[in-house]
Coordinates of C-alpha atoms in Angstrom, one line a residue:
M5 CA 32.0 16.2 -57.6
A6 CA 30.3 19.5 -56.9
D7 CA 30.2 22.1 -59.6
N8 CA 31.7 25.5 -59.2
A9 CA 28.3 27.3 -59.1
T10 CA 27.9 29.6 -56.1
L11 CA 25.5 28.0 -53.5
V12 CA 22.8 30.5 -52.7
A13 CA 20.7 29.9 -49.6
D14 CA 16.9 29.6 -50.1
P15 CA 15.6 32.9 -48.7
H16 CA 12.4 31.2 -47.4
T17 CA 14.5 28.6 -45.5
S18 CA 16.7 31.3 -44.1
L19 CA 13.8 33.4 -42.9
R20 CA 12.2 30.3 -41.3
A21 CA 15.4 29.4 -39.5
Q22 CA 15.7 33.0 -38.2
L23 CA 12.1 32.8 -36.9
L24 CA 12.5 29.4 -35.3
E25 CA 15.9 29.9 -33.9
P26 CA 14.8 31.7 -30.7
I27 CA 12.1 29.1 -30.0
T28 CA 13.9 26.7 -27.7
A29 CA 12.2 24.2 -25.5
G30 CA 13.0 26.2 -22.4
R31 CA 11.6 29.4 -23.9
L32 CA 8.5 27.6 -25.0
I33 CA 7.9 26.2 -21.5
A34 CA 8.6 29.7 -20.0
T35 CA 6.1 31.3 -22.4
L36 CA 3.4 28.8 -21.6
L37 CA 4.1 29.2 -17.9
V38 CA 3.7 33.0 -18.1
L39 CA 0.5 32.5 -20.1
F40 CA -0.8 30.1 -17.4
V41 CA 0.1 32.3 -14.5
G42 CA -1.4 35.4 -16.3
S43 CA -4.6 33.4 -16.9
L44 CA -4.7 32.5 -13.2
I45 CA -4.4 36.2 -12.3
V46 CA -7.2 37.2 -14.7
D47 CA -9.4 34.3 -13.4
Y48 CA -8.7 35.3 -9.8
T49 CA -10.0 38.9 -10.4
W50 CA -13.2 37.5 -11.9
K51 CA -14.0 35.1 -9.1
P52 CA -16.5 36.2 -6.4
T53 CA -15.1 37.6 -3.1
Y54 CA -16.4 35.9 0.0
P55 CA -16.7 37.6 3.5
T56 CA -13.8 37.0 5.8
S57 CA -16.3 36.2 8.5
I58 CA -16.8 32.8 6.8
P59 CA -14.0 30.5 8.0
M60 CA -11.9 28.7 5.4
V61 CA -10.0 25.4 5.2
G62 CA -6.9 25.0 2.9
H63 CA -4.0 27.3 2.6
G64 CA -5.9 30.6 3.2
R65 CA -7.1 33.6 1.1
G66 CA -5.3 35.7 -1.5
F67 CA -3.5 35.0 -4.7
I68 CA -0.4 33.3 -3.4
P69 CA -2.3 31.0 -1.0
G70 CA -4.8 30.5 -3.8
F71 CA -2.0 29.2 -6.0
K72 CA -1.1 26.7 -3.2
N73 CA -4.8 25.8 -2.9
F74 CA -4.8 24.9 -6.6
F75 CA -2.3 22.1 -6.0
G76 CA -3.8 21.3 -2.6
Y77 CA -7.2 20.8 -4.2
V78 CA -5.9 17.9 -6.4
F79 CA -4.5 15.9 -3.4
H80 CA -6.3 17.1 -0.3
Y81 CA -9.8 18.2 -1.2
R82 CA -11.5 15.3 0.6
D83 CA -9.3 15.9 3.7
W84 CA -10.3 19.5 3.7
I85 CA -14.0 18.6 3.5
I86 CA -13.6 16.3 6.5
E87 CA -11.6 19.0 8.4
G88 CA -14.3 21.6 7.7
Y89 CA -17.0 19.3 8.9
E90 CA -15.4 18.6 12.2
K91 CA -14.3 22.2 12.8
H92 CA -17.2 24.2 11.4
T93 CA -20.2 22.1 10.3
K94 CA -20.5 20.3 13.6
N95 CA -20.6 23.7 15.2
D96 CA -23.4 24.7 12.9
R97 CA -21.4 27.1 10.8
A98 CA -20.7 27.4 7.1
F99 CA -17.1 27.2 5.8
I100 CA -15.2 27.8 2.5
V101 CA -13.3 25.1 0.7
P102 CA -10.9 25.7 -2.2
A103 CA -12.1 24.4 -5.6
A104 CA -10.4 23.6 -8.9
V105 CA -8.4 26.3 -10.6
S106 CA -11.3 27.2 -13.0
R107 CA -14.0 27.3 -10.3
A108 CA -15.0 29.7 -7.6
Y109 CA -14.5 28.3 -4.1
D110 CA -17.5 26.5 -2.5
I111 CA -19.3 27.7 0.6
I112 CA -20.3 24.5 2.5
L113 CA -23.5 25.0 4.6
P114 CA -24.4 23.1 7.8
R115 CA -27.3 20.7 7.7
S116 CA -29.5 23.2 9.7
Q117 CA -29.5 25.5 6.7
T118 CA -30.7 22.9 4.1
A119 CA -34.2 24.2 4.0
W120 CA -33.0 27.8 3.7
L121 CA -31.0 27.1 0.6
L122 CA -33.4 24.8 -1.1
E123 CA -36.4 27.1 -0.6
R124 CA -34.7 29.9 -2.6
P125 CA -36.3 30.4 -6.0
D126 CA -34.5 29.4 -9.2
N127 CA -33.9 33.1 -10.1
V128 CA -31.9 33.5 -6.9
V129 CA -29.9 30.3 -6.7
S130 CA -29.8 27.8 -9.7
A131 CA -29.3 24.1 -9.5
H132 CA -29.4 23.8 -13.3
N133 CA -26.6 26.4 -13.9
A134 CA -24.5 24.8 -11.1
H135 CA -24.8 21.4 -12.7
N136 CA -23.9 22.8 -16.1
D137 CA -20.9 24.6 -14.6
V138 CA -19.6 21.5 -12.7
L139 CA -20.0 19.3 -15.8
Y140 CA -18.7 22.0 -18.3
S141 CA -21.9 21.2 -20.2
D142 CA -21.4 23.9 -22.8
Y143 CA -18.4 21.9 -24.1
N144 CA -19.1 18.3 -23.0
F145 CA -22.7 18.2 -24.4
L146 CA -21.9 19.6 -27.8
G147 CA -22.7 23.3 -27.5
K148 CA -24.5 25.8 -25.3
A149 CA -27.8 25.4 -27.1
H150 CA -28.0 21.7 -26.3
A151 CA -26.3 22.0 -22.8
R152 CA -28.6 24.7 -21.4
T153 CA -31.9 23.1 -22.4
K154 CA -34.1 21.6 -19.6
W155 CA -36.1 19.5 -22.1
Y156 CA -34.8 16.1 -21.1
N157 CA -35.5 16.8 -17.4
H158 CA -38.9 18.0 -18.3
V159 CA -39.6 14.7 -20.2
I160 CA -38.3 12.6 -17.3
H161 CA -40.3 14.5 -14.7
R162 CA -43.5 14.3 -16.7
S163 CA -43.2 10.7 -17.9
L164 CA -40.9 8.3 -16.1
A165 CA -42.7 7.9 -12.7
R166 CA -46.1 7.3 -14.3
H167 CA -44.8 4.7 -16.7
L168 CA -42.6 2.8 -14.3
P169 CA -45.2 0.1 -13.6
V170 CA -45.5 -0.5 -17.4
I171 CA -41.8 -0.7 -18.1
V172 CA -40.8 -3.0 -15.2
S173 CA -41.3 -6.2 -17.2
G174 CA -39.1 -4.9 -20.1
I175 CA -36.4 -3.8 -17.6
E176 CA -36.5 -7.3 -16.1
E177 CA -35.9 -8.8 -19.5
E178 CA -32.8 -6.7 -19.9
V179 CA -31.6 -7.4 -16.4
V180 CA -31.7 -11.1 -17.0
H181 CA -30.1 -10.9 -20.4
S182 CA -27.3 -8.6 -19.5
T183 CA -26.5 -10.1 -16.1
D184 CA -26.4 -13.6 -17.4
A185 CA -24.0 -12.4 -20.2
A186 CA -21.8 -10.5 -17.7
F187 CA -21.5 -13.3 -15.2
G188 CA -21.8 -16.4 -17.3
L189 CA -23.8 -19.7 -17.0
D190 CA -21.1 -22.1 -15.7
T191 CA -22.5 -24.1 -12.8
D192 CA -19.3 -26.2 -12.3
E193 CA -16.4 -23.8 -11.9
F194 CA -16.0 -20.4 -10.3
K195 CA -15.2 -17.7 -12.9
T196 CA -13.1 -14.7 -12.2
I197 CA -15.0 -11.5 -13.2
N198 CA -13.8 -7.9 -13.4
L199 CA -16.6 -6.3 -11.3
W200 CA -16.4 -2.9 -13.0
E201 CA -16.5 -4.3 -16.5
A202 CA -19.5 -6.5 -15.5
W203 CA -21.5 -3.5 -14.3
L204 CA -20.5 -1.6 -17.5
G205 CA -22.0 -4.5 -19.4
I206 CA -25.2 -4.4 -17.5
V207 CA -26.1 -0.8 -16.8
P208 CA -26.0 0.7 -20.3
Q209 CA -28.2 -2.1 -21.7
V210 CA -30.8 -1.8 -18.9
T211 CA -30.8 2.0 -19.0
N212 CA -31.2 2.1 -22.7
R213 CA -34.2 -0.2 -22.6
M214 CA -35.9 2.8 -20.9
L215 CA -34.3 5.4 -23.2
V216 CA -34.4 3.8 -26.7
G217 CA -36.1 0.5 -26.2
N218 CA -35.4 -3.0 -27.6
P219 CA -33.5 -3.9 -29.9
L220 CA -31.2 -0.9 -29.8
C221 CA -30.6 -1.2 -26.1
R222 CA -28.8 -4.5 -26.9
H223 CA -26.7 -3.1 -29.8
E224 CA -23.1 -3.4 -28.8
D225 CA -21.7 -0.5 -30.9
F226 CA -24.4 1.8 -29.6
N227 CA -23.8 1.0 -25.9
K228 CA -20.0 1.2 -26.4
S229 CA -20.3 4.6 -27.9
M230 CA -22.4 5.8 -25.0
V231 CA -20.0 4.4 -22.5
A232 CA -17.1 6.1 -24.3
F233 CA -19.0 9.4 -24.3
V234 CA -19.6 9.1 -20.5
D235 CA -15.9 8.3 -20.0
A236 CA -14.9 11.3 -22.1
V237 CA -17.1 13.7 -20.1
I238 CA -15.4 12.5 -16.8
I239 CA -11.9 13.0 -18.3
N240 CA -12.8 16.4 -19.8
C241 CA -14.2 17.6 -16.5
F242 CA -10.9 16.9 -14.8
L243 CA -8.9 18.6 -17.5
L244 CA -11.1 21.7 -17.7
N245 CA -10.9 21.9 -13.9
M246 CA -7.2 22.3 -14.2
I247 CA -7.3 25.0 -16.9
P248 CA -8.1 28.7 -16.1
K249 CA -11.6 29.6 -17.1
I250 CA -10.4 32.4 -19.5
L251 CA -8.8 29.7 -21.6
H252 CA -11.8 27.4 -21.8
P253 CA -13.2 28.9 -25.1
L254 CA -9.8 27.9 -26.7
F255 CA -9.3 24.5 -25.1
G256 CA -12.9 23.4 -24.4
P257 CA -13.8 22.7 -28.0
L258 CA -10.5 20.9 -28.6
I259 CA -10.6 18.7 -25.5
T260 CA -14.2 17.7 -26.1
L261 CA -13.7 16.6 -29.8
P262 CA -14.0 12.9 -28.8
N263 CA -17.4 13.6 -27.4
R264 CA -18.7 14.6 -30.8
R265 CA -17.1 11.5 -32.4
H266 CA -18.8 9.2 -29.9
W267 CA -22.1 10.9 -30.3
K268 CA -21.9 10.6 -34.1
K269 CA -21.2 6.9 -33.8
A270 CA -24.2 6.4 -31.5
S271 CA -26.4 8.7 -33.6
K272 CA -26.0 6.5 -36.7
H273 CA -28.2 4.0 -34.7
S274 CA -30.4 6.3 -32.7
I275 CA -31.4 8.9 -35.4
P276 CA -32.9 6.3 -37.8
L277 CA -34.9 4.8 -34.9
I278 CA -36.2 8.2 -33.9
E279 CA -37.2 9.0 -37.5
Q280 CA -39.0 5.7 -37.7
R281 CA -40.8 6.3 -34.4
L282 CA -42.0 9.7 -35.6
R283 CA -43.4 8.2 -38.8
D284 CA -45.1 5.3 -37.0
M285 CA -46.7 7.6 -34.4
A286 CA -47.9 9.9 -37.1
R287 CA -49.5 7.1 -39.0
K288 CA -51.1 5.9 -35.8
E289 CA -52.5 9.3 -35.1
A290 CA -53.8 9.6 -38.7
G291 CA -55.8 6.4 -38.2
D292 CA -53.8 4.2 -40.6
P293 CA -55.5 0.8 -40.5
E294 CA -52.1 -0.9 -40.4
F295 CA -51.4 0.7 -37.0
E296 CA -54.8 0.2 -35.5
T297 CA -53.4 -2.3 -32.9
W298 CA -50.0 -0.9 -32.7
S299 CA -48.8 1.1 -29.6
P300 CA -45.5 2.9 -29.4
P301 CA -42.9 1.5 -27.0
E302 CA -42.9 3.3 -23.7
D303 CA -39.4 4.8 -23.7
F304 CA -37.8 8.2 -23.6
I305 CA -38.1 8.6 -27.4
T306 CA -41.9 8.1 -27.3
W307 CA -42.3 10.3 -24.2
S308 CA -40.3 13.1 -25.8
I309 CA -42.3 13.0 -29.1
R310 CA -45.6 12.8 -27.3
L311 CA -44.8 15.7 -25.0
A312 CA -43.3 17.9 -27.8
K313 CA -46.6 17.4 -29.8
A314 CA -48.8 18.1 -26.8
E315 CA -46.9 21.4 -26.1
G316 CA -46.3 22.4 -29.7
N317 CA -42.6 22.3 -29.4
V318 CA -41.5 21.7 -33.0
G319 CA -37.8 21.9 -32.3
E320 CA -38.0 18.8 -30.0
L321 CA -39.5 16.8 -32.9
N322 CA -36.1 17.1 -34.7
P323 CA -34.5 13.6 -34.6
V324 CA -31.0 15.1 -34.2
N325 CA -32.1 17.1 -31.2
T326 CA -33.7 14.1 -29.6
S327 CA -30.5 12.1 -30.1
L328 CA -28.6 14.9 -28.3
R329 CA -31.1 15.0 -25.5
L330 CA -30.1 11.4 -24.7
L331 CA -26.5 12.4 -23.9
P332 CA -26.9 14.0 -20.4
I333 CA -29.3 11.2 -19.4
Q334 CA -26.8 8.6 -20.5
F335 CA -24.1 10.4 -18.4
A336 CA -26.2 10.7 -15.3
A337 CA -27.7 7.2 -15.5
I338 CA -24.7 5.1 -16.5
H339 CA -21.8 6.7 -14.4
T340 CA -23.5 6.9 -11.0
T341 CA -25.4 3.6 -11.3
V342 CA -22.2 1.7 -12.2
L343 CA -20.4 3.4 -9.3
T344 CA -23.2 2.5 -6.9
G345 CA -23.6 -1.1 -8.0
H346 CA -19.8 -1.7 -8.0
S347 CA -19.5 -0.2 -4.4
M348 CA -22.5 -2.0 -3.1
I349 CA -21.2 -5.5 -4.1
L350 CA -17.8 -4.7 -2.6
D351 CA -19.4 -3.4 0.6
L352 CA -21.4 -6.6 0.8
L353 CA -18.5 -8.9 0.2
T354 CA -16.2 -7.2 2.7
S355 CA -18.8 -6.8 5.4
N356 CA -18.9 -8.8 8.7
P357 CA -19.4 -12.4 7.6
D358 CA -21.2 -13.2 10.8
A359 CA -24.0 -10.8 9.8
D360 CA -24.9 -13.1 6.9
F361 CA -26.2 -10.3 4.8
I362 CA -26.1 -12.2 1.5
E363 CA -28.4 -15.0 2.8
G364 CA -30.7 -12.4 4.3
L365 CA -31.0 -10.7 1.0
R366 CA -31.5 -13.9 -0.9
E367 CA -34.3 -15.0 1.4
E368 CA -36.1 -11.8 1.0
A369 CA -35.7 -11.7 -2.8
A370 CA -36.9 -15.3 -3.2
R371 CA -39.9 -14.8 -0.9
V372 CA -41.1 -11.6 -2.5
L373 CA -40.5 -12.9 -6.1
A374 CA -42.5 -16.1 -5.3
E375 CA -45.4 -13.9 -4.0
E376 CA -45.5 -12.2 -7.4
G377 CA -45.5 -15.4 -9.4
G378 CA -41.8 -15.2 -10.4
H379 CA -41.7 -11.8 -12.1
W380 CA -40.9 -8.4 -10.6
T381 CA -43.6 -5.7 -10.3
K382 CA -43.4 -2.2 -8.9
S383 CA -45.2 -3.4 -5.8
A384 CA -42.8 -6.3 -5.3
L385 CA -39.7 -4.1 -5.7
A386 CA -41.1 -1.7 -3.1
R387 CA -41.3 -4.6 -0.6
L388 CA -37.6 -5.4 -0.8
Y389 CA -36.8 -3.6 2.4
R390 CA -33.5 -5.3 3.1
L391 CA -32.2 -4.8 -0.4
D392 CA -33.3 -1.2 -0.4
S393 CA -31.5 -0.7 2.9
A394 CA -28.3 -2.4 1.6
I395 CA -28.1 -0.1 -1.4
R396 CA -28.8 3.0 0.7
E397 CA -26.2 2.0 3.3
S398 CA -23.7 1.6 0.5
Q399 CA -24.6 5.1 -0.8
R400 CA -24.0 6.4 2.7
L401 CA -20.7 4.6 3.4
S402 CA -19.1 4.5 -0.1
N403 CA -20.2 8.0 -1.3
F404 CA -18.8 8.9 -4.7
S405 CA -18.8 12.6 -4.0
A406 CA -17.5 14.7 -1.1
T407 CA -20.1 17.4 -1.6
L408 CA -23.5 17.5 -3.3
V409 CA -26.7 19.6 -3.8
E410 CA -24.7 22.4 -5.5
R411 CA -26.3 25.8 -6.2
V412 CA -24.8 28.9 -7.8
V413 CA -26.1 32.4 -6.9
V414 CA -27.6 33.9 -10.1
A415 CA -29.4 36.9 -8.5
K416 CA -27.5 40.1 -9.5
E417 CA -27.8 41.4 -6.0
G418 CA -26.4 38.3 -4.5
I419 CA -27.8 36.5 -1.5
T420 CA -27.8 37.1 2.3
N421 CA -27.6 34.4 4.9
E422 CA -29.6 35.7 7.8
A423 CA -28.6 32.9 10.1
E424 CA -24.9 33.8 10.0
G425 CA -25.2 37.4 8.8
W426 CA -23.1 37.2 5.7
H427 CA -23.8 38.3 2.1
V428 CA -22.2 36.7 -1.0
P429 CA -22.3 38.0 -4.6
Q430 CA -23.6 36.6 -7.9
G431 CA -21.5 33.7 -9.0
S432 CA -21.0 32.3 -5.6
Y433 CA -21.2 28.5 -5.2
I434 CA -23.0 26.9 -2.2
S435 CA -23.2 23.2 -1.3
F436 CA -23.4 20.6 1.5
N437 CA -21.0 18.3 3.1
L438 CA -22.0 14.8 1.9
Q439 CA -18.8 13.2 3.2
G440 CA -19.2 14.5 6.7
L441 CA -23.0 13.9 7.0
H442 CA -22.8 10.3 5.8
H443 CA -20.0 9.4 8.3
D444 CA -21.1 11.3 11.4
G445 CA -20.9 9.2 14.5
D446 CA -23.6 11.4 16.2
M447 CA -26.0 10.4 13.4
Y448 CA -25.0 6.8 12.7
E449 CA -23.9 4.0 15.1
K450 CA -20.5 2.7 13.9
P451 CA -20.5 5.0 10.9
D452 CA -17.5 3.5 9.2
E453 CA -19.0 0.0 9.2
Y454 CA -21.3 -1.4 6.5
D455 CA -24.5 -2.5 8.1
A456 CA -26.7 -3.7 5.2
F457 CA -29.9 -3.8 7.2
R458 CA -29.4 -0.5 9.1
F459 CA -32.5 1.1 7.5
S460 CA -34.7 -2.0 7.2
R461 CA -34.9 -3.5 10.7
Q462 CA -37.5 -1.0 11.9
R463 CA -39.5 -1.3 8.7
E464 CA -39.6 -5.1 8.9
V465 CA -40.8 -5.0 12.5
Y466 CA -43.5 -2.5 11.6
E467 CA -44.7 -4.5 8.5
A468 CA -45.0 -7.6 10.7
L469 CA -47.5 -5.9 13.0
P470 CA -51.3 -6.7 12.7
A471 CA -53.1 -3.9 10.7
A472 CA -54.9 -2.7 13.8
E473 CA -51.6 -2.1 15.6
K474 CA -49.9 0.0 12.9
D475 CA -49.6 3.7 13.5
P476 CA -49.9 5.5 10.1
D477 CA -47.6 8.3 11.3
E478 CA -45.0 5.7 12.2
G479 CA -45.4 4.0 8.9
L480 CA -44.9 7.3 7.1
R481 CA -41.7 8.0 9.2
L482 CA -40.3 4.6 8.3
K483 CA -41.1 5.0 4.7
K484 CA -38.7 7.9 4.7
L485 CA -35.9 5.4 5.4
G486 CA -36.2 4.2 1.7
M487 CA -33.3 4.9 -0.6
V488 CA -35.3 7.2 -3.0
T489 CA -36.6 9.4 -0.2
T490 CA -34.2 12.3 0.1
S491 CA -33.6 14.3 3.2
D492 CA -31.2 16.7 4.9
H493 CA -29.1 13.7 5.9
H494 CA -29.6 11.4 2.8
L495 CA -28.2 13.4 -0.1
A496 CA -27.1 10.6 -2.5
F497 CA -29.8 11.7 -5.0
G498 CA -29.7 15.4 -4.0
H499 CA -32.6 16.9 -2.2
G500 CA -35.6 19.2 -2.7
R501 CA -37.4 20.0 -5.9
H502 CA -34.3 19.4 -8.0
A503 CA -33.5 15.9 -6.6
C504 CA -32.6 13.4 -9.2
P505 CA -35.9 12.6 -11.2
G506 CA -34.5 9.3 -12.4
R507 CA -33.9 7.9 -8.9
F508 CA -37.0 5.7 -8.9
F509 CA -35.8 4.0 -12.1
V510 CA -32.3 3.6 -10.7
A511 CA -33.7 2.0 -7.5
H512 CA -35.7 -0.5 -9.6
E513 CA -32.7 -1.2 -11.8
L514 CA -30.3 -1.8 -9.0
K515 CA -32.7 -4.0 -7.0
M516 CA -33.5 -6.2 -10.0
V517 CA -29.8 -6.6 -11.0
I518 CA -28.6 -7.4 -7.4
A519 CA -31.6 -9.7 -6.7
H520 CA -30.9 -11.6 -9.9
L521 CA -27.2 -11.9 -9.1
L522 CA -27.8 -13.2 -5.6
L523 CA -30.5 -15.6 -6.5
N524 CA -28.7 -17.1 -9.4
Y525 CA -25.0 -17.0 -8.5
D526 CA -22.7 -18.0 -5.7
I527 CA -20.0 -15.4 -5.0
A528 CA -16.8 -16.6 -3.4
P529 CA -15.6 -14.7 -0.3
F530 CA -13.5 -11.7 -1.1
E531 CA -9.8 -12.5 -1.1
G532 CA -7.3 -10.1 0.5
E533 CA -7.8 -6.5 1.6
R534 CA -10.3 -4.4 -0.3
P535 CA -8.5 -1.8 -2.4
K536 CA -9.5 1.8 -1.6
P537 CA -10.7 4.3 -4.1
K538 CA -8.5 7.3 -4.9
W539 CA -9.6 10.9 -4.8
V540 CA -8.3 13.4 -7.3
G541 CA -9.9 16.7 -6.2
A542 CA -13.6 16.1 -5.9
T543 CA -13.4 13.2 -8.3
I544 CA -13.4 9.6 -7.0
I545 CA -11.5 7.0 -9.0
P546 CA -12.9 3.6 -8.0
P547 CA -10.7 0.4 -7.9
V548 CA -11.7 -0.7 -11.3
E549 CA -9.2 -3.5 -11.3
V550 CA -11.1 -5.5 -8.6
T551 CA -12.2 -9.0 -9.6
I552 CA -14.6 -11.4 -7.9
K553 CA -15.3 -15.1 -8.4
V554 CA -18.8 -16.2 -9.3
K555 CA -20.5 -19.5 -10.2
R556 CA -24.0 -20.0 -11.5
R557 CA -26.1 -21.8 -9.0
K558 CA -27.3 -25.3 -10.1
G559 CA -30.9 -25.4 -11.2
T560 CA -31.0 -21.8 -12.2
V561 CA -29.9 -21.9 -15.8
P562 CA -32.9 -21.4 -18.1
Q563 CA -33.6 -24.3 -20.4
A564 CA -33.6 -23.6 -24.1

């Protein structure tokens, strides 16, 4: 029974109730909507204005059409790129395509203007800044200081190509180890394998043999953390695309919190390794007798330390910094290589069975490998003309980006395009139409068909000629059909002086993995219709649920 004392309301509770009473779900949503629209308006005023003489696809110019373009970008970007190619690029004209809400629109140049753009100096148009903007590197790669450095590119440019012949044997070890683990050793029964997961089990291990060496490249927790980091970057890019740029300083650090967590997990393994490598290399340089016969592993860690010492760059001898430099390389190397390998196997399995591409690739791989005594070398991999062509053809047909070779205008005075007579201001984005170029019927016979040997037939005929009959100029022309040779119609690795510096390693990696797979496994014919990838804006979502059936070929299992 309650006493007769007068009940007095808690003044704090009463005040809190009065403050919260107006905050209904409807009002909260309305407030957020007003904030979002207001942010869009501010963003709109900040974006560069393009000349009306440049035609545009999408819903048109202005704020209201721009709002419609925001939603259209999510669902119709690839369609717009194809439309622009047919209407404008084929007529040798640039066009404008809407971009994500946080980005300025892209100006898509025709192929004839490739040289004009790529010859502009870096203080006029910047590839580095454009890449950082597209990937939201200031947030995804743990801070502007780390995101804006060019050190990791500098190391790769200076060291990777010259050390490729040395590291091939180590890469081959990881290819065999990871591919056997991913596809199994059962020679009796076909095994159902998720193709995407198989490539995710192979590529990080092989890539990290080049980056951090053995045994860390085989450490499951380290590789899982790096894959999780890469996945987080992709998700964050999509989210930040959809948020007005003015709100990025607020949401960017929050959205990318998982990135730091994944890096910390990985750094527990990488930082001690880097610290040990620094000590060992210092003892070697000091003439320590215990290190007289020791040589540092040829990997990114060693190359970075060696170059930092040679150039007197003390900051890059910090183990934490070195572990951070690994992040953008992990992203570039893992994501695109898995996509390429996944698409290539699907292209191969769903190609015309009468062409017998798989047997043709097997014959070539077995022959070249036997010529080298059973182990891959740089020279042997260069002679895999059919496999090189099969990968390049997949890059052409199953492109994972609709546009590429992005540049942002950084010159304060902007840039003038003399060919078409227009001028655009600082902050403008300029790119090329990968989707259109790679599927142009005027450039490729049956452009929507996978022809694995499209780029190798002429090369094989030339190589079969007697030495006296070979024209050096023709040999040079045919060499340009290789997958690592970029051009104004082969843009999978970019083009010009900023083309992907790691493409030679990626080519070696893919060739060894696919050759090992085809030589050691039977793959059952693909069942049913091949699922198509989905496009959300400029981002492709591959059919990661696809499975294939494989069985180890008898007589190929290594004996213990």
